Amino acid sequence: MFEQPFSHSLILTTLSICLTSLAATADDWRTRSIYQIITDRFALADKDNGIAPTVQCDTAARDYCGGSWRGVIDHLDYIKQMGFDAVWISPVYSNIEGMTPYGAGYHGYWPQDIYTINQHFGSANDLKNLSSALHERDMFLMIDVVVNHMVTTLPLNVTASTFEAPQNSSATDITPFADMDDLHPLCFIEDYSNQTEVEQCWLGDATLPYADVDTENPNVVGTLNNWIQDVVSNFSVDGLRLSTVKFVSSQFWQDFTREARVFTIGEVMSNDTNYTSSYTQVMNAVLDYPTWYALVPAFQSPEGNFSALTTVVTQSQQLYASGAFMTGSFLENHDQARFKHLVSDAALVANAVVWPFIHDGIPIIYNGQEQGLSRGYPPANHEAIWMTRYKNESAGYLAFKILNRARKIAIAANTYFLTTPMEFLETNTNNTLAIWKPPILTLLTNAGSTSARWNVTHKLFRPHQHIVDVLTCDVHVTDERGGVTVESPAGLPKVFMSVTTLKDSPDLCPASDSSGELVTRRISWWMTVYVMICVLFLWIA
């Protein structure tokens, strides 16, 4: 018998070790693809059920529209069947209530109380049920986290540098940072090239100030570290998306991410790989904004600069702590206008959407991309997804399903797929890119809806080997060196894998028999035409 009972600290330490060992690792996350959700705009609880929606959502009103965690649960299979196995949801804690001059806090980025759940999205049990429902499907839960600032409805006395509370002007209605000493002294950011000012001054303005939390204050740091541990534990969170990272010191992030004990990916909104690289030292991953800033203009028109795109990718591979592997690769998100708002040519869109899936990083798709939504800058691009009726046969849905499946096959077929950096190959033609990340060869073009041609002379496959474009199931044969010469009359992308690689995946494209000979999928000619028309035109439907 034990002479002394176990101490509480020993029990907590043992539990912490157990929880840590069960948490999803960065290596686990790199095998995943992420579907980003604005909780208020994705799904209504028990209201739509696949029927034509009756609840309208005026994005210009900047108000809550009724999306909830229960609604997300109801549509997890819609996400799962598209091939996504991780879901990133909006910040989950209470925002300021009521309407401000800039709208309501439906998006979740105006926290007022980090200890209470945002009741607009549901209850704590609803969030726990969402976590459980995801894990039952072998899917990960990522929540968005805001620690840089808090927001209050109290008027700000700019002269006195304090909020005008009814009884005590030195206090706020922010929880848990009610004392002005918990915040940095008031100054709004004016010079974004001054890192000290960026980290210690405030976002927002006098109309709606974002009270900047003093993340150098040891008491504040301890509070936030304890809080995030509770969040992760209470809701079985697998990963954190860290908001407004560059506005908080790297030292804080190093401690915070260590205490969180789960995968972390940070939003560093910058087009500079040198600037972004320092943050890869203090968290697992970063959203790949430098590449995004080059990606959009590269595919926006035939005049797009592919050289700028390949340069920034090469820089990220060289400068980031884990190369480009620990990045989140995206074309759209809630902060940027949808790509289809900027581009009307369906072929340009079809090429651009392939990028996140063949990139070194973790693919991230923003809710509604699969339905071809095309609204502009926020709040316009915060559409209610239930208005699309969750069509699982739309061109975008099917394209993402194919690309997710191809990536999974590549991971299973090549042990080093996730650790082999993408390589840009010479194509000997204009307006084209050839990207080799074995076992996938991707051919992209920004020529638009006109003919494109790739001439890749590198020895990639075996000579005279059958390879398949998984987007169309068209079969090509490599040349005597194992390279390819390919044309696309409509300027559509090509994603090639060998028949051998696909032999155990008849659900995707042609399989092969035991001798490696091609077994062509029986598709009538009219179905082939239909697929091509869908890929080309339904993006703008």
Coordinates of C-alpha atoms in Angstrom, one line a residue:
M1 CA 0.0 0.0 0.0
F2 CA 1.0 3.6 -0.6
E3 CA 1.9 5.5 2.5
Q4 CA 0.8 8.7 0.9
P5 CA -2.0 9.4 -1.5
F6 CA -1.2 10.6 -5.0
S7 CA -0.8 14.4 -5.0
H8 CA -3.0 16.5 -7.2
S9 CA 0.1 17.8 -9.0
L10 CA 1.2 14.2 -9.8
I11 CA -2.3 13.3 -11.2
L12 CA -2.4 16.5 -13.3
T13 CA 1.2 15.9 -14.6
T14 CA 0.4 12.3 -15.6
L15 CA -2.9 13.4 -17.2
S16 CA -1.0 16.2 -19.1
I17 CA 1.5 13.6 -20.4
C18 CA -1.2 11.3 -21.6
L19 CA -3.1 14.1 -23.3
T20 CA 0.0 15.3 -25.0
S21 CA 0.8 11.8 -26.3
L22 CA -2.7 11.6 -27.8
A23 CA -2.6 15.0 -29.4
A24 CA -2.3 15.3 -33.2
T25 CA 1.3 16.1 -34.1
A26 CA 2.6 18.4 -36.8
D27 CA 3.4 15.3 -38.9
D28 CA -0.2 14.2 -38.5
W29 CA -1.5 17.6 -39.7
R30 CA 0.7 17.6 -42.8
T31 CA -1.2 14.6 -44.1
R32 CA -4.5 16.5 -43.8
S33 CA -6.4 19.0 -45.9
I34 CA -8.4 21.7 -44.1
Y35 CA -11.9 23.1 -44.8
Q36 CA -12.3 26.6 -43.4
I37 CA -15.7 27.6 -42.0
I38 CA -17.2 30.9 -40.9
T39 CA -19.5 29.4 -38.3
D40 CA -22.2 31.9 -38.6
R41 CA -22.4 31.5 -42.4
F42 CA -22.0 27.7 -43.0
A43 CA -25.1 25.9 -41.7
L44 CA -28.3 26.4 -39.8
A45 CA -29.2 24.0 -37.0
D46 CA -32.1 21.7 -38.0
K47 CA -33.4 24.2 -40.4
D48 CA -32.2 23.5 -43.9
N49 CA -31.9 19.7 -44.0
G50 CA -31.0 19.8 -47.7
I51 CA -34.2 21.6 -48.6
A52 CA -34.2 25.0 -50.4
P53 CA -33.2 27.5 -47.8
T54 CA -35.7 30.1 -46.6
V55 CA -33.4 32.0 -44.2
Q56 CA -31.7 34.8 -46.1
C57 CA -28.4 36.4 -45.2
D58 CA -27.6 39.9 -46.3
T59 CA -23.8 40.2 -46.0
A60 CA -23.9 43.9 -46.3
A61 CA -25.8 44.1 -43.0
R62 CA -22.8 42.7 -41.2
D63 CA -25.0 40.9 -38.7
Y64 CA -25.5 37.4 -37.4
C65 CA -27.3 35.1 -39.8
G66 CA -27.8 32.0 -37.6
G67 CA -25.1 29.5 -38.5
S68 CA -24.2 27.2 -35.6
W69 CA -22.1 24.3 -34.5
R70 CA -25.1 22.0 -34.6
G71 CA -25.5 23.0 -38.2
V72 CA -21.8 22.1 -38.9
I73 CA -22.4 18.7 -37.4
D74 CA -25.3 18.1 -39.7
H75 CA -23.0 18.7 -42.7
L76 CA -19.8 17.1 -41.8
D77 CA -20.4 14.3 -44.2
Y78 CA -20.6 16.9 -47.0
I79 CA -17.1 18.0 -46.0
K80 CA -15.8 14.5 -45.4
Q81 CA -17.0 13.2 -48.8
M82 CA -15.2 16.0 -50.5
G83 CA -12.0 14.6 -49.0
F84 CA -11.3 17.1 -46.3
D85 CA -10.3 15.6 -42.9
A86 CA -9.8 18.7 -40.8
V87 CA -12.2 21.6 -40.1
W88 CA -11.1 25.1 -39.1
I89 CA -13.9 27.1 -37.4
S90 CA -14.3 30.7 -36.3
P91 CA -13.2 31.9 -32.8
V92 CA -15.6 30.3 -30.3
Y93 CA -15.7 32.8 -27.5
S94 CA -18.0 35.7 -26.7
N95 CA -17.8 38.8 -28.9
I96 CA -19.2 42.3 -28.2
E97 CA -23.0 42.2 -28.5
G98 CA -25.1 44.6 -30.5
M99 CA -24.4 46.6 -33.6
T100 CA -21.4 48.8 -33.9
P101 CA -20.7 51.3 -36.7
Y102 CA -18.8 48.4 -38.3
G103 CA -21.4 45.8 -37.8
A104 CA -21.8 42.9 -35.3
G105 CA -19.2 40.4 -34.2
Y106 CA -20.6 37.5 -36.2
H107 CA -17.1 36.6 -37.5
G108 CA -15.7 36.1 -34.0
Y109 CA -12.7 38.4 -34.1
W110 CA -14.0 41.0 -31.6
P111 CA -13.6 39.0 -28.3
Q112 CA -15.0 40.6 -25.1
D113 CA -15.0 37.6 -22.8
I114 CA -12.7 34.7 -23.4
Y115 CA -14.2 32.6 -20.6
T116 CA -17.7 32.3 -22.1
I117 CA -18.9 30.6 -25.2
N118 CA -20.4 32.7 -28.1
Q119 CA -24.1 31.7 -27.6
H120 CA -24.9 32.7 -31.1
F121 CA -23.1 29.6 -32.3
G122 CA -24.5 27.2 -29.6
S123 CA -23.6 25.9 -26.2
A124 CA -20.4 24.4 -24.8
N125 CA -22.0 21.0 -25.2
D126 CA -22.7 21.8 -28.9
L127 CA -19.0 22.5 -29.4
K128 CA -18.0 19.4 -27.6
N129 CA -20.5 17.4 -29.7
L130 CA -18.9 19.0 -32.8
S131 CA -15.5 17.9 -31.7
S132 CA -16.7 14.4 -31.0
A133 CA -18.5 14.2 -34.4
L134 CA -15.3 15.2 -36.1
H135 CA -13.2 12.6 -34.3
E136 CA -15.7 9.9 -35.0
R137 CA -15.1 10.6 -38.7
D138 CA -11.3 10.7 -38.2
M139 CA -11.3 14.4 -38.8
F140 CA -9.4 17.1 -36.8
L141 CA -10.8 20.2 -35.1
M142 CA -9.0 23.5 -35.5
I143 CA -10.3 26.6 -33.7
D144 CA -9.3 30.2 -34.5
V145 CA -7.8 32.0 -31.5
V146 CA -7.5 35.8 -30.9
V147 CA -5.1 36.9 -28.1
N148 CA -3.8 40.2 -29.6
H149 CA -6.8 42.3 -28.7
M150 CA -10.1 42.6 -26.9
V151 CA -13.0 44.8 -27.9
T152 CA -15.5 46.6 -25.7
T153 CA -18.6 48.6 -26.3
L154 CA -17.6 51.2 -23.8
P155 CA -16.7 54.6 -25.4
L156 CA -13.0 55.5 -25.5
N157 CA -11.7 58.7 -24.1
V158 CA -8.8 59.2 -26.5
T159 CA -7.4 62.2 -24.5
A160 CA -7.5 60.3 -21.2
S161 CA -6.4 57.0 -22.9
T162 CA -9.1 55.1 -21.0
F163 CA -12.6 53.7 -21.5
E164 CA -15.4 55.6 -20.0
A165 CA -16.9 53.1 -17.6
P166 CA -20.0 54.3 -15.7
Q167 CA -18.4 54.1 -12.3
N168 CA -14.7 53.5 -12.6
S169 CA -12.9 55.0 -15.6
S170 CA -9.9 52.7 -15.0
A171 CA -11.8 49.5 -15.6
T172 CA -13.2 47.9 -18.7
D173 CA -16.0 45.4 -19.4
I174 CA -13.4 43.0 -20.9
T175 CA -12.9 39.6 -19.3
P176 CA -10.4 38.7 -17.9
F177 CA -8.5 41.9 -18.6
A178 CA -10.6 44.4 -16.9
D179 CA -7.8 46.6 -15.7
M180 CA -6.2 49.1 -18.0
D181 CA -2.8 47.9 -16.8
D182 CA -3.5 44.6 -18.6
L183 CA -3.4 46.5 -21.9
H184 CA -0.7 48.3 -23.8
P185 CA -0.9 52.2 -23.5
L186 CA -3.2 53.7 -26.1
C187 CA -1.6 54.4 -29.5
F188 CA -3.1 53.4 -32.8
I189 CA -0.7 51.8 -35.3
E190 CA 0.5 54.3 -38.0
D191 CA 3.8 52.9 -39.1
Y192 CA 3.5 49.3 -40.0
S193 CA 7.3 49.1 -40.7
N194 CA 8.0 49.8 -37.1
Q195 CA 7.7 46.4 -35.4
T196 CA 7.6 47.8 -31.9
E197 CA 4.7 49.9 -32.8
V198 CA 3.0 47.0 -34.6
E199 CA 3.3 44.9 -31.5
Q200 CA 2.4 47.4 -28.8
C201 CA 0.0 49.9 -30.4
W202 CA -3.7 49.2 -31.1
L203 CA -5.6 48.1 -34.2
G204 CA -9.0 49.7 -35.0
D205 CA -9.8 53.3 -34.4
A206 CA -11.4 55.6 -31.8
T207 CA -14.9 54.5 -33.1
L208 CA -14.1 50.8 -32.5
P209 CA -10.7 50.4 -30.8
Y210 CA -9.1 47.0 -30.5
A211 CA -7.7 47.1 -26.9
D212 CA -4.2 45.7 -27.3
V213 CA -3.5 43.1 -24.7
D214 CA -0.1 43.5 -22.9
T215 CA 1.4 40.2 -23.8
E216 CA 4.7 41.2 -22.2
N217 CA 3.0 41.4 -18.8
P218 CA 3.8 38.1 -16.9
N219 CA 0.3 38.0 -15.3
V220 CA -1.4 38.4 -18.6
V221 CA 0.9 35.7 -20.2
G222 CA 0.1 33.3 -17.4
T223 CA -3.6 33.9 -17.8
L224 CA -3.6 33.3 -21.5
N225 CA -1.4 30.2 -21.2
N226 CA -3.7 28.6 -18.6
W227 CA -6.7 29.6 -20.7
I228 CA -5.5 28.0 -23.9
Q229 CA -4.7 24.8 -22.0
D230 CA -8.3 24.7 -20.8
V231 CA -9.7 25.4 -24.2
V232 CA -7.7 22.6 -25.8
S233 CA -8.6 20.2 -23.0
N234 CA -12.3 21.1 -22.6
F235 CA -13.1 20.7 -26.3
S236 CA -10.5 18.1 -27.4
V237 CA -9.0 20.6 -29.9
D238 CA -6.5 19.2 -32.4
G239 CA -5.0 22.5 -33.7
L240 CA -5.1 26.2 -33.4
R241 CA -5.2 28.9 -36.0
L242 CA -3.5 31.9 -34.5
S243 CA -4.9 35.3 -35.5
T244 CA -3.0 38.5 -36.0
V245 CA 0.3 36.9 -35.3
K246 CA 2.6 39.7 -36.3
F247 CA 1.0 42.1 -33.8
V248 CA 2.3 40.0 -30.9
S249 CA 5.9 39.4 -29.9
S250 CA 7.6 36.2 -31.0
Q251 CA 8.6 35.4 -27.4
F252 CA 4.9 35.3 -26.4
W253 CA 4.1 32.9 -29.3
Q254 CA 7.0 30.6 -28.4
D255 CA 5.6 30.2 -24.8
F256 CA 2.0 30.1 -25.8
T257 CA 2.4 27.4 -28.5
R258 CA 4.5 25.3 -26.1
E259 CA 1.8 25.5 -23.4
A260 CA -1.0 24.8 -25.9
R261 CA 0.5 21.4 -26.7
V262 CA -1.3 21.1 -30.1
F263 CA -0.5 22.0 -33.6
T264 CA -0.4 25.7 -34.3
I265 CA -0.6 27.6 -37.6
G266 CA -0.2 31.4 -37.6
E267 CA -1.6 34.2 -39.7
V268 CA 1.3 36.4 -40.7
M269 CA -0.2 38.7 -43.3
S270 CA 3.0 39.7 -45.2
N271 CA 4.3 39.3 -48.7
D272 CA 7.9 39.0 -47.4
T273 CA 9.3 35.5 -46.9
N274 CA 12.2 37.0 -44.8
Y275 CA 9.8 38.6 -42.4
T276 CA 7.5 35.6 -42.2
S277 CA 10.3 33.1 -41.7
S278 CA 11.1 34.2 -38.1
Y279 CA 7.6 33.1 -37.0
T280 CA 8.2 29.6 -38.3
Q281 CA 10.7 29.3 -35.4
V282 CA 8.0 29.8 -32.7
M283 CA 5.0 27.9 -34.1
N284 CA 4.5 24.8 -36.1
A285 CA 3.3 26.4 -39.3
V286 CA 2.3 29.7 -41.0
L287 CA -0.4 30.6 -43.5
D288 CA 1.6 30.9 -46.7
Y289 CA 0.7 34.6 -47.4
P290 CA 4.0 35.4 -49.3
T291 CA 3.1 32.8 -51.9
W292 CA -0.6 33.9 -51.9
Y293 CA 0.5 37.5 -52.8
A294 CA 2.3 36.1 -55.9
L295 CA -0.2 33.3 -56.7
V296 CA -3.3 35.5 -57.3
P297 CA -1.7 37.9 -59.8
A298 CA 0.2 34.9 -61.5
F299 CA -3.1 33.3 -62.5
Q300 CA -5.2 36.5 -62.8
S301 CA -4.4 37.0 -66.5
P302 CA -2.1 35.7 -69.2
E303 CA 0.2 38.6 -68.2
G304 CA 0.7 37.0 -64.8
N305 CA 4.2 36.6 -63.5
F306 CA 5.1 32.9 -63.0
S307 CA 8.7 33.8 -62.3
A308 CA 7.6 35.9 -59.2
L309 CA 5.6 32.9 -58.0
T310 CA 8.4 30.3 -58.4
T311 CA 10.8 32.7 -56.7
V312 CA 8.8 33.2 -53.6
V313 CA 8.1 29.4 -53.3
T314 CA 11.8 28.7 -53.6
Q315 CA 12.5 31.3 -50.9
S316 CA 10.0 29.8 -48.5
Q317 CA 11.6 26.3 -49.1
Q318 CA 15.0 27.8 -48.2
L319 CA 14.1 30.2 -45.3
Y320 CA 11.3 28.6 -43.3
A321 CA 12.2 26.3 -40.4
S322 CA 10.5 23.3 -42.0
G323 CA 10.7 24.5 -45.6
A324 CA 7.3 25.1 -47.2
F325 CA 6.0 21.8 -45.7
M326 CA 4.7 23.5 -42.6
T327 CA 2.6 26.1 -44.3
G328 CA -1.1 26.5 -45.1
S329 CA -1.5 26.8 -48.8
F330 CA -4.7 28.7 -49.9
L331 CA -6.2 30.6 -52.8
E332 CA -9.1 32.1 -50.8
N333 CA -10.1 33.0 -47.2
H334 CA -12.5 35.1 -45.3
D335 CA -10.2 38.2 -45.4
Q336 CA -9.7 38.4 -49.2
A337 CA -12.0 38.7 -52.2
R338 CA -12.8 35.4 -53.8
F339 CA -10.6 34.6 -56.7
K340 CA -13.6 34.3 -59.0
H341 CA -14.5 37.9 -58.2
L342 CA -11.1 38.9 -59.7
V343 CA -11.1 36.5 -62.6
S344 CA -13.9 35.7 -65.1
D345 CA -12.0 33.2 -67.2
A346 CA -13.0 29.7 -66.1
A347 CA -9.7 28.2 -67.3
L348 CA -7.7 30.6 -65.1
V349 CA -9.8 29.6 -62.1
A350 CA -9.5 25.9 -62.9
N351 CA -5.7 26.2 -62.9
A352 CA -5.4 28.3 -59.7
V353 CA -7.6 26.0 -57.6
V354 CA -5.2 23.1 -58.2
W355 CA -2.3 24.9 -56.5
P356 CA -3.0 24.2 -52.8
F357 CA -3.2 20.5 -53.4
I358 CA 0.1 20.1 -55.3
H359 CA 2.0 22.6 -53.1
D360 CA 4.4 21.4 -50.3
G361 CA 2.1 22.7 -47.6
I362 CA -1.3 21.8 -46.1
P363 CA -4.2 22.6 -48.5
I364 CA -6.8 25.0 -47.1
I365 CA -10.1 25.6 -48.9
Y366 CA -12.5 28.4 -47.8
N367 CA -16.2 27.4 -47.4
G368 CA -18.1 28.1 -50.6
Q369 CA -15.1 27.8 -53.0
E370 CA -16.5 24.4 -53.9
Q371 CA -19.7 26.0 -55.0
G372 CA -18.1 28.6 -57.2
L373 CA -19.0 31.6 -55.0
S374 CA -17.6 34.8 -56.4
R375 CA -18.3 37.7 -54.1
G376 CA -15.8 40.5 -53.4
Y377 CA -14.0 41.8 -50.3
P378 CA -15.4 41.4 -46.8
P379 CA -18.1 41.3 -45.8
A380 CA -19.4 40.4 -49.3
N381 CA -17.4 37.1 -49.3
H382 CA -19.0 36.0 -46.0
E383 CA -21.9 34.4 -47.9
A384 CA -24.4 31.9 -46.3
I385 CA -23.3 28.6 -47.6
W386 CA -26.8 27.1 -47.1
M387 CA -28.0 29.2 -50.0
T388 CA -26.0 26.8 -52.3
R389 CA -28.0 23.8 -51.0
Y390 CA -24.6 22.0 -50.5
K391 CA -24.6 20.6 -54.0
N392 CA -22.2 17.6 -54.1
E393 CA -22.1 17.4 -57.8
S394 CA -21.0 20.9 -58.6
A395 CA -17.8 21.2 -60.7
G396 CA -15.9 22.6 -57.7
Y397 CA -17.0 19.9 -55.3
L398 CA -16.0 17.2 -57.7
A399 CA -12.7 18.9 -58.5
F400 CA -11.7 19.1 -54.8
K401 CA -12.8 15.6 -54.3
I402 CA -10.5 14.4 -57.1
L403 CA -7.6 16.6 -55.9
N404 CA -7.9 15.4 -52.3
R405 CA -8.0 11.8 -53.4
A406 CA -5.0 12.2 -55.7
R407 CA -3.0 13.8 -52.8
K408 CA -3.9 10.9 -50.5
I409 CA -2.9 8.4 -53.1
A410 CA 0.4 10.2 -53.6
I411 CA 1.1 10.2 -49.8
A412 CA 0.3 6.4 -49.7
A413 CA 2.4 5.6 -52.7
N414 CA 5.5 7.6 -51.9
T415 CA 6.8 7.7 -48.4
Y416 CA 8.7 10.9 -49.2
F417 CA 5.9 12.8 -50.9
L418 CA 5.3 15.0 -47.8
T419 CA 9.0 15.7 -47.4
T420 CA 10.1 16.2 -51.0
P421 CA 10.0 19.8 -52.1
M422 CA 8.1 20.7 -55.2
E423 CA 10.4 21.3 -58.2
F424 CA 9.7 23.7 -61.1
L425 CA 10.7 22.2 -64.4
E426 CA 11.5 24.0 -67.7
T427 CA 8.5 23.6 -70.1
N428 CA 10.0 25.4 -73.2
T429 CA 6.8 27.3 -73.7
N430 CA 5.2 30.5 -72.5
N431 CA 2.5 30.9 -69.9
T432 CA 3.1 27.4 -68.5
L433 CA 4.3 25.8 -65.3
A434 CA 5.5 22.3 -64.7
I435 CA 5.7 21.1 -61.1
W436 CA 7.2 17.8 -60.1
K437 CA 6.5 16.4 -56.7
P438 CA 6.7 12.7 -57.2
P439 CA 4.6 10.8 -57.9
I440 CA 2.6 13.8 -59.2
L441 CA 3.4 15.9 -62.3
T442 CA 1.3 19.0 -62.5
L443 CA 1.0 21.2 -65.6
L444 CA -0.5 24.6 -65.1
T445 CA -1.1 27.6 -67.4
N446 CA -2.3 31.1 -67.2
A447 CA -3.0 31.3 -71.0
G448 CA -6.7 31.4 -70.3
S449 CA -9.3 29.6 -72.4
T450 CA -6.9 29.1 -75.3
S451 CA -4.5 26.4 -76.3
A452 CA -1.6 25.7 -74.0
R453 CA 1.4 23.4 -74.6
W454 CA 3.9 21.9 -72.3
N455 CA 7.2 20.2 -73.4
V456 CA 8.8 18.6 -70.4
T457 CA 12.1 16.9 -71.3
H458 CA 13.1 15.8 -67.8
K459 CA 13.2 12.1 -67.1
L460 CA 10.3 11.8 -64.7
F461 CA 8.5 8.5 -65.4
R462 CA 9.7 5.4 -67.2
P463 CA 10.1 5.6 -71.0
H464 CA 6.8 5.0 -72.8
Q465 CA 4.9 4.7 -69.6
H466 CA 1.1 5.2 -69.4
I467 CA 0.3 8.3 -67.2
V468 CA -3.2 9.6 -66.4
D469 CA -4.5 13.1 -66.0
V470 CA -6.7 12.5 -62.9
L471 CA -8.8 15.6 -63.6
T472 CA -10.1 14.1 -66.9
C473 CA -8.9 10.5 -66.8
D474 CA -7.2 11.1 -70.2
V475 CA -4.3 8.7 -70.8
H476 CA -0.9 9.9 -72.2
V477 CA 2.3 8.0 -72.9
T478 CA 5.7 9.3 -71.9
D479 CA 8.4 9.7 -74.5
E480 CA 11.6 7.7 -74.8
R481 CA 13.2 9.6 -71.9
G482 CA 10.2 9.5 -69.6
G483 CA 9.2 13.2 -70.3
V484 CA 6.0 14.5 -71.8
T485 CA 4.7 16.8 -74.5
V486 CA 1.1 17.7 -73.8
E487 CA -1.4 20.1 -75.2
S488 CA -4.6 21.5 -73.7
P489 CA -6.9 23.1 -76.3
A490 CA -8.9 24.9 -73.6
G491 CA -6.1 25.9 -71.3
L492 CA -7.1 23.5 -68.6
P493 CA -4.6 22.1 -66.0
K494 CA -3.2 18.6 -66.0
V495 CA -2.4 16.5 -62.9
F496 CA -0.6 13.4 -64.0
M497 CA 0.1 10.2 -62.1
S498 CA 1.3 6.8 -63.4
V499 CA -1.1 4.0 -64.1
T500 CA 1.0 1.9 -61.7
T501 CA 0.5 4.5 -58.9
L502 CA -3.3 4.4 -59.5
K503 CA -3.7 0.7 -59.8
D504 CA -5.3 0.3 -56.4
S505 CA -7.5 3.3 -56.8
P506 CA -10.2 2.5 -59.4
D507 CA -12.5 5.0 -57.8
L508 CA -10.3 7.8 -59.2
C509 CA -9.3 6.9 -62.7
P510 CA -8.2 3.8 -64.8
A511 CA -6.7 1.0 -62.8
S512 CA -4.1 -1.5 -64.0
D513 CA -4.1 -5.2 -63.9
S514 CA -1.4 -7.4 -62.4
S515 CA 0.8 -7.1 -65.5
G516 CA 0.6 -3.3 -65.4
E517 CA -1.4 -3.0 -68.6
L518 CA -3.9 -0.3 -68.8
V519 CA -7.5 -1.1 -68.1
T520 CA -9.6 1.7 -69.5
R521 CA -12.5 2.9 -67.4
R522 CA -15.7 2.4 -69.4
I523 CA -17.0 6.0 -69.9
S524 CA -19.2 6.8 -72.9
W525 CA -18.1 9.7 -75.1
W526 CA -20.9 11.9 -74.0
M527 CA -19.9 11.6 -70.3
T528 CA -16.3 12.6 -71.2
V529 CA -17.7 15.7 -73.0
Y530 CA -19.9 16.4 -69.9
V531 CA -17.0 16.3 -67.6
M532 CA -15.0 18.6 -69.7
I533 CA -17.8 21.1 -70.0
C534 CA -18.3 21.0 -66.2
V535 CA -14.7 21.7 -65.5
L536 CA -14.5 24.5 -68.0
F537 CA -17.8 26.3 -67.5
L538 CA -19.5 25.5 -64.2
W539 CA -16.9 27.4 -62.3
I540 CA -18.8 30.5 -63.4
A541 CA -22.3 29.1 -63.0

